[in-house]
Amino acid sequence: MKYYLTTPIYYVNAAPHIGHAYTTLAADTIKRLKTMQGYNAVLTTGTDEHGQKVERSATAMGKSPEEFATIISNEFRAEWDRLGIRYDHFIRTTDPKHYETVRWLFKRCLDKGYVYKGTYTGQYCVSDEAYVNDAKPGDNCPTCGRPTETVTEENYFFKLSAFADRLLKLYEDTPDFIQPESRRNEVMSFVRGGLQDLSISRTTLKWGIPIEGQHVAYVWFDALINYISAVGGPAFAEQGLWPADLHLVGKEILRFHAVFWPAFLMAADLPLPKRIFAHGWLLFENDKMSKSRGNIVRAEPIREVMGAEALRYFLFREIVFGQDGGFSYDALVNRYNSELANGLGNLGSRTLTMIRQYRDGVIPAHSATESSLAAAAQTAIDQTARAFDALEFSRGLEAIWAMLSAADKFIVEQAPWKLARAGEGARQQLDDALYASAELLRIAVALLHPILPDSTMQIWAQLGMTAPLEKLDIRTLAWGQLPAGQSIGMVAPVFPRIDAKSAIERMRALEEVETARQAKLLGKSVPAPAESKAPEGELLPPSPKIEFDDFAKVDLRVGVVLSAERVKGADKLLHLKVDIGEPVPRTIVAGIALAYEPEKMIGRKVVIVANLNPRKLRGIESNGMIVAASLEGGKPVLAGFLEDVPVGARLK
């Protein structure tokens, strides 16, 4: 069984950042999952290297477009290698096989009557490589806000208007062709609004693929065809990989993939991809990360300080795949420490150390009575399989962590350290407890392998497993498959705790270094240091006080609790640090200590009133208020969410 998936090809007018990494890490995760499900999974990624922006950037640096494109393309390839991404094809639109494929597909569309010559006069956005049909001279691009340019030139046009009905039928007959559902609805609404014919060539541009006479393929007609170029081009049938099973894209380029691309393929009478999934944006300080806003975060400083797997875990645990999600260094370190170091890592170390100490490093035999953990494990297996198949990574990870929590509770209740002191009478109970803990650890590691490929292999080896983890058929995973009598490996910590303050300081410093390096690479001036923010504890400008009648003025935000401790001398108060997507976490004093233990608050998402004037409680300045409900005389109950929401989101 084949499973062919793709990332977008990344435009070489920018060096790789965390947004590019997000898409590509997701594709790598899906490939690893499909491999464990018995598929021959093949992943294509690459770089989009033609267009006016590239031509101008190269000229500004005194290089040829091909030289410039090669430099940046190599940056992407090197970044994916450092992040451990296992791609099978790295396609460049400057590859000769891609030139051949573009001209071949153009001719098929031309011969079938779906391409004609015409003339275009209007506005063009160089930044987005897009015609702005409704703009007038002097208007800015509605997408990026940059000035448009007036162009007049002869073009080849594609009869996109002829495909509206066929596209709508495709969407209706194949509901999962576009996912998530909200994106499908957006595309259907766009197509129902009417489609205009599309320019697919330019004569004023030289840096591109010549298709006929002076005409050069327009960037989107050129770029989209890479998905076939990578797997055989005109001879794609010989490789047997096309059509793609999944195109993974960011939501900002969904229209090109879900409208233009299937129309091109229909016109050429070629098979359509089976599924297009558009994920959301990464948000930093509540804005999409972008070059124009200057709020880009890069993956390399994170990898250097915390490792690639900390980033992988955070992106797929913190963010609902398909929706926008917030990124912050604080939340990254908190997730790592609370769930990888204190959760999975601690369970592995405790379990294996006890087997080493109490059973000389040999997995003990268990009795016929099934452990209470078996049901928790089976639930996690079932829920994770469904969630991961639906690309609901955060939901699958929730199921796995519920299983790990059950294991922690089990170990506390069984208390193997006490059973070991109880002598021969408790021997079988101790064996059962140790086996159950180790078996649950094995199942967790198998389920987590697509997300955490390197660290899970380390724990797998520590369990004494010799068969390659990546070769495991995850569809057959079940309780009781851990061999008794097997010797475990050397026990070593896999997720050492990280000091948040020093790690964040180092990542920020390395981010500045990497920003400067990439700017130089692109021939740009080194960005000036960002304006300093108010340090923690400094009074921010007060917001106007509000009354209940002015409720519309209340700024309610989603936050995640980073730390919690009791306020000395006050039995009802907790001192919290809450991340709401700002550069510095909020200090909040909340009267919830009688209802919530401090350690159970860490990592919890809460609602806060963000625009209250600060006030001091027990000498601590509280900058906001936690939203909770309670009956008269009753304990407070925090407001929460049934579904995941990004940190910093505003409640409306």
mmCIF file of N, CA, C and O in Angstrom, residues 25 28-29 32-33 36 83-84 306-317 336 339-341 344-345 388 397 400-401 404 444-460 469 494-495:
data_model
loop_
_atom_site.group_PDB
_atom_site.id
_atom_site.type_symbol
_atom_site.label_atom_id
_atom_site.label_comp_id
_atom_site.label_asym_id
_atom_site.label_seq_id
_atom_site.Cartn_x
_atom_site.Cartn_y
_atom_site.Cartn_z
ATOM 1 N N LEU A 25 7.263 19.284 9.954
ATOM 2 C CA LEU A 25 7.259 18.330 11.065
ATOM 3 C C LEU A 25 5.947 17.550 11.108
ATOM 4 O O LEU A 25 5.936 16.356 11.431
ATOM 5 N N ASP A 28 6.217 14.931 8.454
ATOM 6 C CA ASP A 28 7.115 13.870 8.905
ATOM 7 C C ASP A 28 6.415 12.954 9.908
ATOM 8 O O ASP A 28 6.566 11.723 9.860
ATOM 9 N N THR A 29 5.632 13.531 10.797
ATOM 10 C CA THR A 29 4.876 12.753 11.782
ATOM 11 C C THR A 29 3.874 11.830 11.083
ATOM 12 O O THR A 29 3.740 10.651 11.439
ATOM 13 N N ARG A 32 5.670 8.914 9.416
ATOM 14 C CA ARG A 32 6.087 7.887 10.375
ATOM 15 C C ARG A 32 4.882 7.066 10.849
ATOM 16 O O ARG A 32 4.976 5.846 11.029
ATOM 17 N N LEU A 33 3.746 7.738 11.061
ATOM 18 C CA LEU A 33 2.537 7.033 11.478
ATOM 19 C C LEU A 33 2.095 6.049 10.396
ATOM 20 O O LEU A 33 1.794 4.875 10.691
ATOM 21 N N MET A 36 4.166 2.969 10.248
ATOM 22 C CA MET A 36 3.839 2.019 11.304
ATOM 23 C C MET A 36 2.483 1.347 11.076
ATOM 24 O O MET A 36 2.162 0.368 11.743
ATOM 25 N N LEU A 83 16.498 18.847 11.840
ATOM 26 C CA LEU A 83 15.291 18.530 12.608
ATOM 27 C C LEU A 83 14.897 17.060 12.502
ATOM 28 O O LEU A 83 13.907 16.641 13.092
ATOM 29 N N GLY A 84 15.668 16.279 11.752
ATOM 30 C CA GLY A 84 15.406 14.844 11.663
ATOM 31 C C GLY A 84 14.227 14.482 10.789
ATOM 32 O O GLY A 84 13.605 13.427 10.979
ATOM 33 N N MET A 306 16.869 23.056 23.376
ATOM 34 C CA MET A 306 15.975 22.067 23.969
ATOM 35 C C MET A 306 15.857 20.773 23.185
ATOM 36 O O MET A 306 15.304 19.796 23.685
ATOM 37 N N GLY A 307 16.355 20.761 21.964
ATOM 38 C CA GLY A 307 16.231 19.577 21.123
ATOM 39 C C GLY A 307 15.005 19.658 20.236
ATOM 40 O O GLY A 307 14.003 20.298 20.576
ATOM 41 N N ALA A 308 15.068 18.990 19.099
ATOM 42 C CA ALA A 308 13.970 19.033 18.132
ATOM 43 C C ALA A 308 12.689 18.433 18.696
ATOM 44 O O ALA A 308 11.583 18.859 18.351
ATOM 45 N N GLU A 309 12.826 17.451 19.588
ATOM 46 C CA GLU A 309 11.612 16.751 20.045
ATOM 47 C C GLU A 309 10.795 17.587 21.024
ATOM 48 O O GLU A 309 9.581 17.418 21.116
ATOM 49 N N ALA A 310 11.442 18.491 21.741
ATOM 50 C CA ALA A 310 10.682 19.412 22.586
ATOM 51 C C ALA A 310 9.775 20.271 21.721
ATOM 52 O O ALA A 310 8.608 20.519 22.058
ATOM 53 N N LEU A 311 10.311 20.729 20.584
ATOM 54 C CA LEU A 311 9.514 21.539 19.661
ATOM 55 C C LEU A 311 8.404 20.709 19.026
ATOM 56 O O LEU A 311 7.256 21.154 18.948
ATOM 57 N N ARG A 312 8.733 19.501 18.580
ATOM 58 C CA ARG A 312 7.713 18.630 17.980
ATOM 59 C C ARG A 312 6.560 18.414 18.955
ATOM 60 O O ARG A 312 5.383 18.552 18.595
ATOM 61 N N TYR A 313 6.890 18.064 20.186
ATOM 62 C CA TYR A 313 5.847 17.766 21.160
ATOM 63 C C TYR A 313 4.980 18.997 21.423
ATOM 64 O O TYR A 313 3.745 18.920 21.436
ATOM 65 N N PHE A 314 5.625 20.143 21.623
ATOM 66 C CA PHE A 314 4.874 21.354 21.938
ATOM 67 C C PHE A 314 3.893 21.703 20.828
ATOM 68 O O PHE A 314 2.723 22.001 21.087
ATOM 69 N N LEU A 315 4.359 21.670 19.581
ATOM 70 C CA LEU A 315 3.511 22.095 18.467
ATOM 71 C C LEU A 315 2.264 21.230 18.337
ATOM 72 O O LEU A 315 1.176 21.729 18.026
ATOM 73 N N PHE A 316 2.394 19.928 18.591
ATOM 74 C CA PHE A 316 1.260 19.032 18.378
ATOM 75 C C PHE A 316 0.449 18.779 19.642
ATOM 76 O O PHE A 316 -0.678 18.283 19.565
ATOM 77 N N ARG A 317 0.986 19.135 20.793
ATOM 78 C CA ARG A 317 0.228 19.022 22.052
ATOM 79 C C ARG A 317 -0.510 20.319 22.355
ATOM 80 O O ARG A 317 -1.657 20.309 22.784
ATOM 81 N N TYR A 336 7.371 21.033 28.224
ATOM 82 C CA TYR A 336 8.475 20.077 28.278
ATOM 83 C C TYR A 336 8.676 19.568 29.701
ATOM 84 O O TYR A 336 8.746 18.349 29.939
ATOM 85 N N GLU A 339 5.283 17.697 31.223
ATOM 86 C CA GLU A 339 4.727 16.508 30.582
ATOM 87 C C GLU A 339 5.782 15.543 30.043
ATOM 88 O O GLU A 339 5.564 14.332 30.048
ATOM 89 N N LEU A 340 6.913 16.056 29.594
ATOM 90 C CA LEU A 340 7.960 15.153 29.125
ATOM 91 C C LEU A 340 8.915 14.786 30.258
ATOM 92 O O LEU A 340 9.156 13.605 30.512
ATOM 93 N N ALA A 341 9.451 15.787 30.953
ATOM 94 C CA ALA A 341 10.386 15.480 32.051
ATOM 95 C C ALA A 341 9.660 14.842 33.234
ATOM 96 O O ALA A 341 10.007 13.744 33.677
ATOM 97 N N LEU A 344 6.315 11.547 31.091
ATOM 98 C CA LEU A 344 6.847 10.363 30.416
ATOM 99 C C LEU A 344 8.238 9.992 30.922
ATOM 100 O O LEU A 344 8.511 8.823 31.219
ATOM 101 N N GLY A 345 9.125 10.974 31.017
ATOM 102 C CA GLY A 345 10.487 10.685 31.451
ATOM 103 C C GLY A 345 10.548 10.135 32.858
ATOM 104 O O GLY A 345 11.280 9.170 33.136
ATOM 105 N N PHE A 388 -5.195 10.334 15.629
ATOM 106 C CA PHE A 388 -4.078 10.542 14.713
ATOM 107 C C PHE A 388 -4.507 10.358 13.257
ATOM 108 O O PHE A 388 -4.048 11.085 12.376
ATOM 109 N N LEU A 397 -2.673 12.963 21.847
ATOM 110 C CA LEU A 397 -1.718 13.114 22.944
ATOM 111 C C LEU A 397 -2.434 13.239 24.287
ATOM 112 O O LEU A 397 -1.928 12.772 25.314
ATOM 113 N N ILE A 400 -3.062 9.729 25.399
ATOM 114 C CA ILE A 400 -1.843 9.079 25.892
ATOM 115 C C ILE A 400 -1.500 9.594 27.284
ATOM 116 O O ILE A 400 -1.133 8.815 28.172
ATOM 117 N N TRP A 401 -1.648 10.889 27.506
ATOM 118 C CA TRP A 401 -1.290 11.433 28.833
ATOM 119 C C TRP A 401 -2.312 11.044 29.900
ATOM 120 O O TRP A 401 -1.968 10.952 31.072
ATOM 121 N N LEU A 404 -0.889 7.812 30.942
ATOM 122 C CA LEU A 404 0.294 7.999 31.787
ATOM 123 C C LEU A 404 -0.105 8.444 33.197
ATOM 124 O O LEU A 404 0.518 8.037 34.188
ATOM 125 N N ALA A 444 2.890 3.268 25.550
ATOM 126 C CA ALA A 444 2.997 4.723 25.389
ATOM 127 C C ALA A 444 4.091 5.083 24.394
ATOM 128 O O ALA A 444 3.910 5.953 23.530
ATOM 129 N N VAL A 445 5.229 4.411 24.509
ATOM 130 C CA VAL A 445 6.351 4.681 23.618
ATOM 131 C C VAL A 445 5.978 4.359 22.168
ATOM 132 O O VAL A 445 6.305 5.114 21.239
ATOM 133 N N ALA A 446 5.286 3.256 21.952
ATOM 134 C CA ALA A 446 4.870 2.883 20.591
ATOM 135 C C ALA A 446 3.916 3.922 20.007
ATOM 136 O O ALA A 446 4.046 4.324 18.843
ATOM 137 N N LEU A 447 2.940 4.374 20.795
ATOM 138 C CA LEU A 447 1.974 5.356 20.318
ATOM 139 C C LEU A 447 2.631 6.703 20.033
ATOM 140 O O LEU A 447 2.225 7.432 19.125
ATOM 141 N N LEU A 448 3.650 7.033 20.823
ATOM 142 C CA LEU A 448 4.290 8.343 20.709
ATOM 143 C C LEU A 448 5.375 8.396 19.645
ATOM 144 O O LEU A 448 5.871 9.484 19.322
ATOM 145 N N HIS A 449 5.754 7.255 19.092
ATOM 146 C CA HIS A 449 6.899 7.244 18.187
ATOM 147 C C HIS A 449 6.769 8.202 17.002
ATOM 148 O O HIS A 449 7.748 8.880 16.654
ATOM 149 N N PRO A 450 5.608 8.330 16.349
ATOM 150 C CA PRO A 450 5.535 9.285 15.233
ATOM 151 C C PRO A 450 5.798 10.728 15.658
ATOM 152 O O PRO A 450 6.321 11.518 14.876
ATOM 153 N N ILE A 451 5.451 11.070 16.905
ATOM 154 C CA ILE A 451 5.650 12.436 17.404
ATOM 155 C C ILE A 451 7.068 12.615 17.926
ATOM 156 O O ILE A 451 7.703 13.652 17.699
ATOM 157 N N LEU A 452 7.571 11.629 18.661
ATOM 158 C CA LEU A 452 8.875 11.708 19.335
ATOM 159 C C LEU A 452 9.758 10.543 18.873
ATOM 160 O O LEU A 452 10.033 9.624 19.649
ATOM 161 N N PRO A 453 10.221 10.569 17.632
ATOM 162 C CA PRO A 453 10.899 9.383 17.092
ATOM 163 C C PRO A 453 12.207 9.021 17.794
ATOM 164 O O PRO A 453 12.486 7.830 17.990
ATOM 165 N N ASP A 454 13.014 9.995 18.186
ATOM 166 C CA ASP A 454 14.326 9.680 18.761
ATOM 167 C C ASP A 454 14.237 9.267 20.230
ATOM 168 O O ASP A 454 14.803 8.258 20.639
ATOM 169 N N SER A 455 13.514 10.040 21.033
ATOM 170 C CA SER A 455 13.444 9.738 22.464
ATOM 171 C C SER A 455 12.689 8.437 22.719
ATOM 172 O O SER A 455 13.028 7.688 23.646
ATOM 173 N N THR A 456 11.677 8.153 21.908
ATOM 174 C CA THR A 456 10.957 6.887 22.105
ATOM 175 C C THR A 456 11.855 5.691 21.785
ATOM 176 O O THR A 456 11.756 4.650 22.440
ATOM 177 N N MET A 457 12.730 5.838 20.818
ATOM 178 C CA MET A 457 13.656 4.740 20.518
ATOM 179 C C MET A 457 14.630 4.522 21.675
ATOM 180 O O MET A 457 15.027 3.384 21.955
ATOM 181 N N GLN A 458 14.995 5.607 22.372
ATOM 182 C CA GLN A 458 15.869 5.465 23.545
ATOM 183 C C GLN A 458 15.164 4.681 24.656
ATOM 184 O O GLN A 458 15.742 3.771 25.253
ATOM 185 N N ILE A 459 13.911 5.044 24.934
ATOM 186 C CA ILE A 459 13.172 4.338 25.988
ATOM 187 C C ILE A 459 12.903 2.895 25.557
ATOM 188 O O ILE A 459 12.958 1.965 26.371
ATOM 189 N N TRP A 460 12.615 2.688 24.284
ATOM 190 C CA TRP A 460 12.394 1.351 23.731
ATOM 191 C C TRP A 460 13.608 0.459 24.008
ATOM 192 O O TRP A 460 13.471 -0.687 24.436
ATOM 193 N N LEU A 469 11.674 -0.183 16.572
ATOM 194 C CA LEU A 469 10.382 0.421 16.912
ATOM 195 C C LEU A 469 9.654 0.904 15.665
ATOM 196 O O LEU A 469 8.432 0.756 15.548
ATOM 197 N N VAL A 494 15.968 10.502 29.811
ATOM 198 C CA VAL A 494 15.742 10.876 28.414
ATOM 199 C C VAL A 494 15.303 12.335 28.301
ATOM 200 O O VAL A 494 15.636 13.024 27.334
ATOM 201 N N PHE A 495 14.584 12.812 29.303
ATOM 202 C CA PHE A 495 14.099 14.194 29.310
ATOM 203 C C PHE A 495 14.549 14.895 30.595
ATOM 204 O O PHE A 495 13.766 15.064 31.535
#
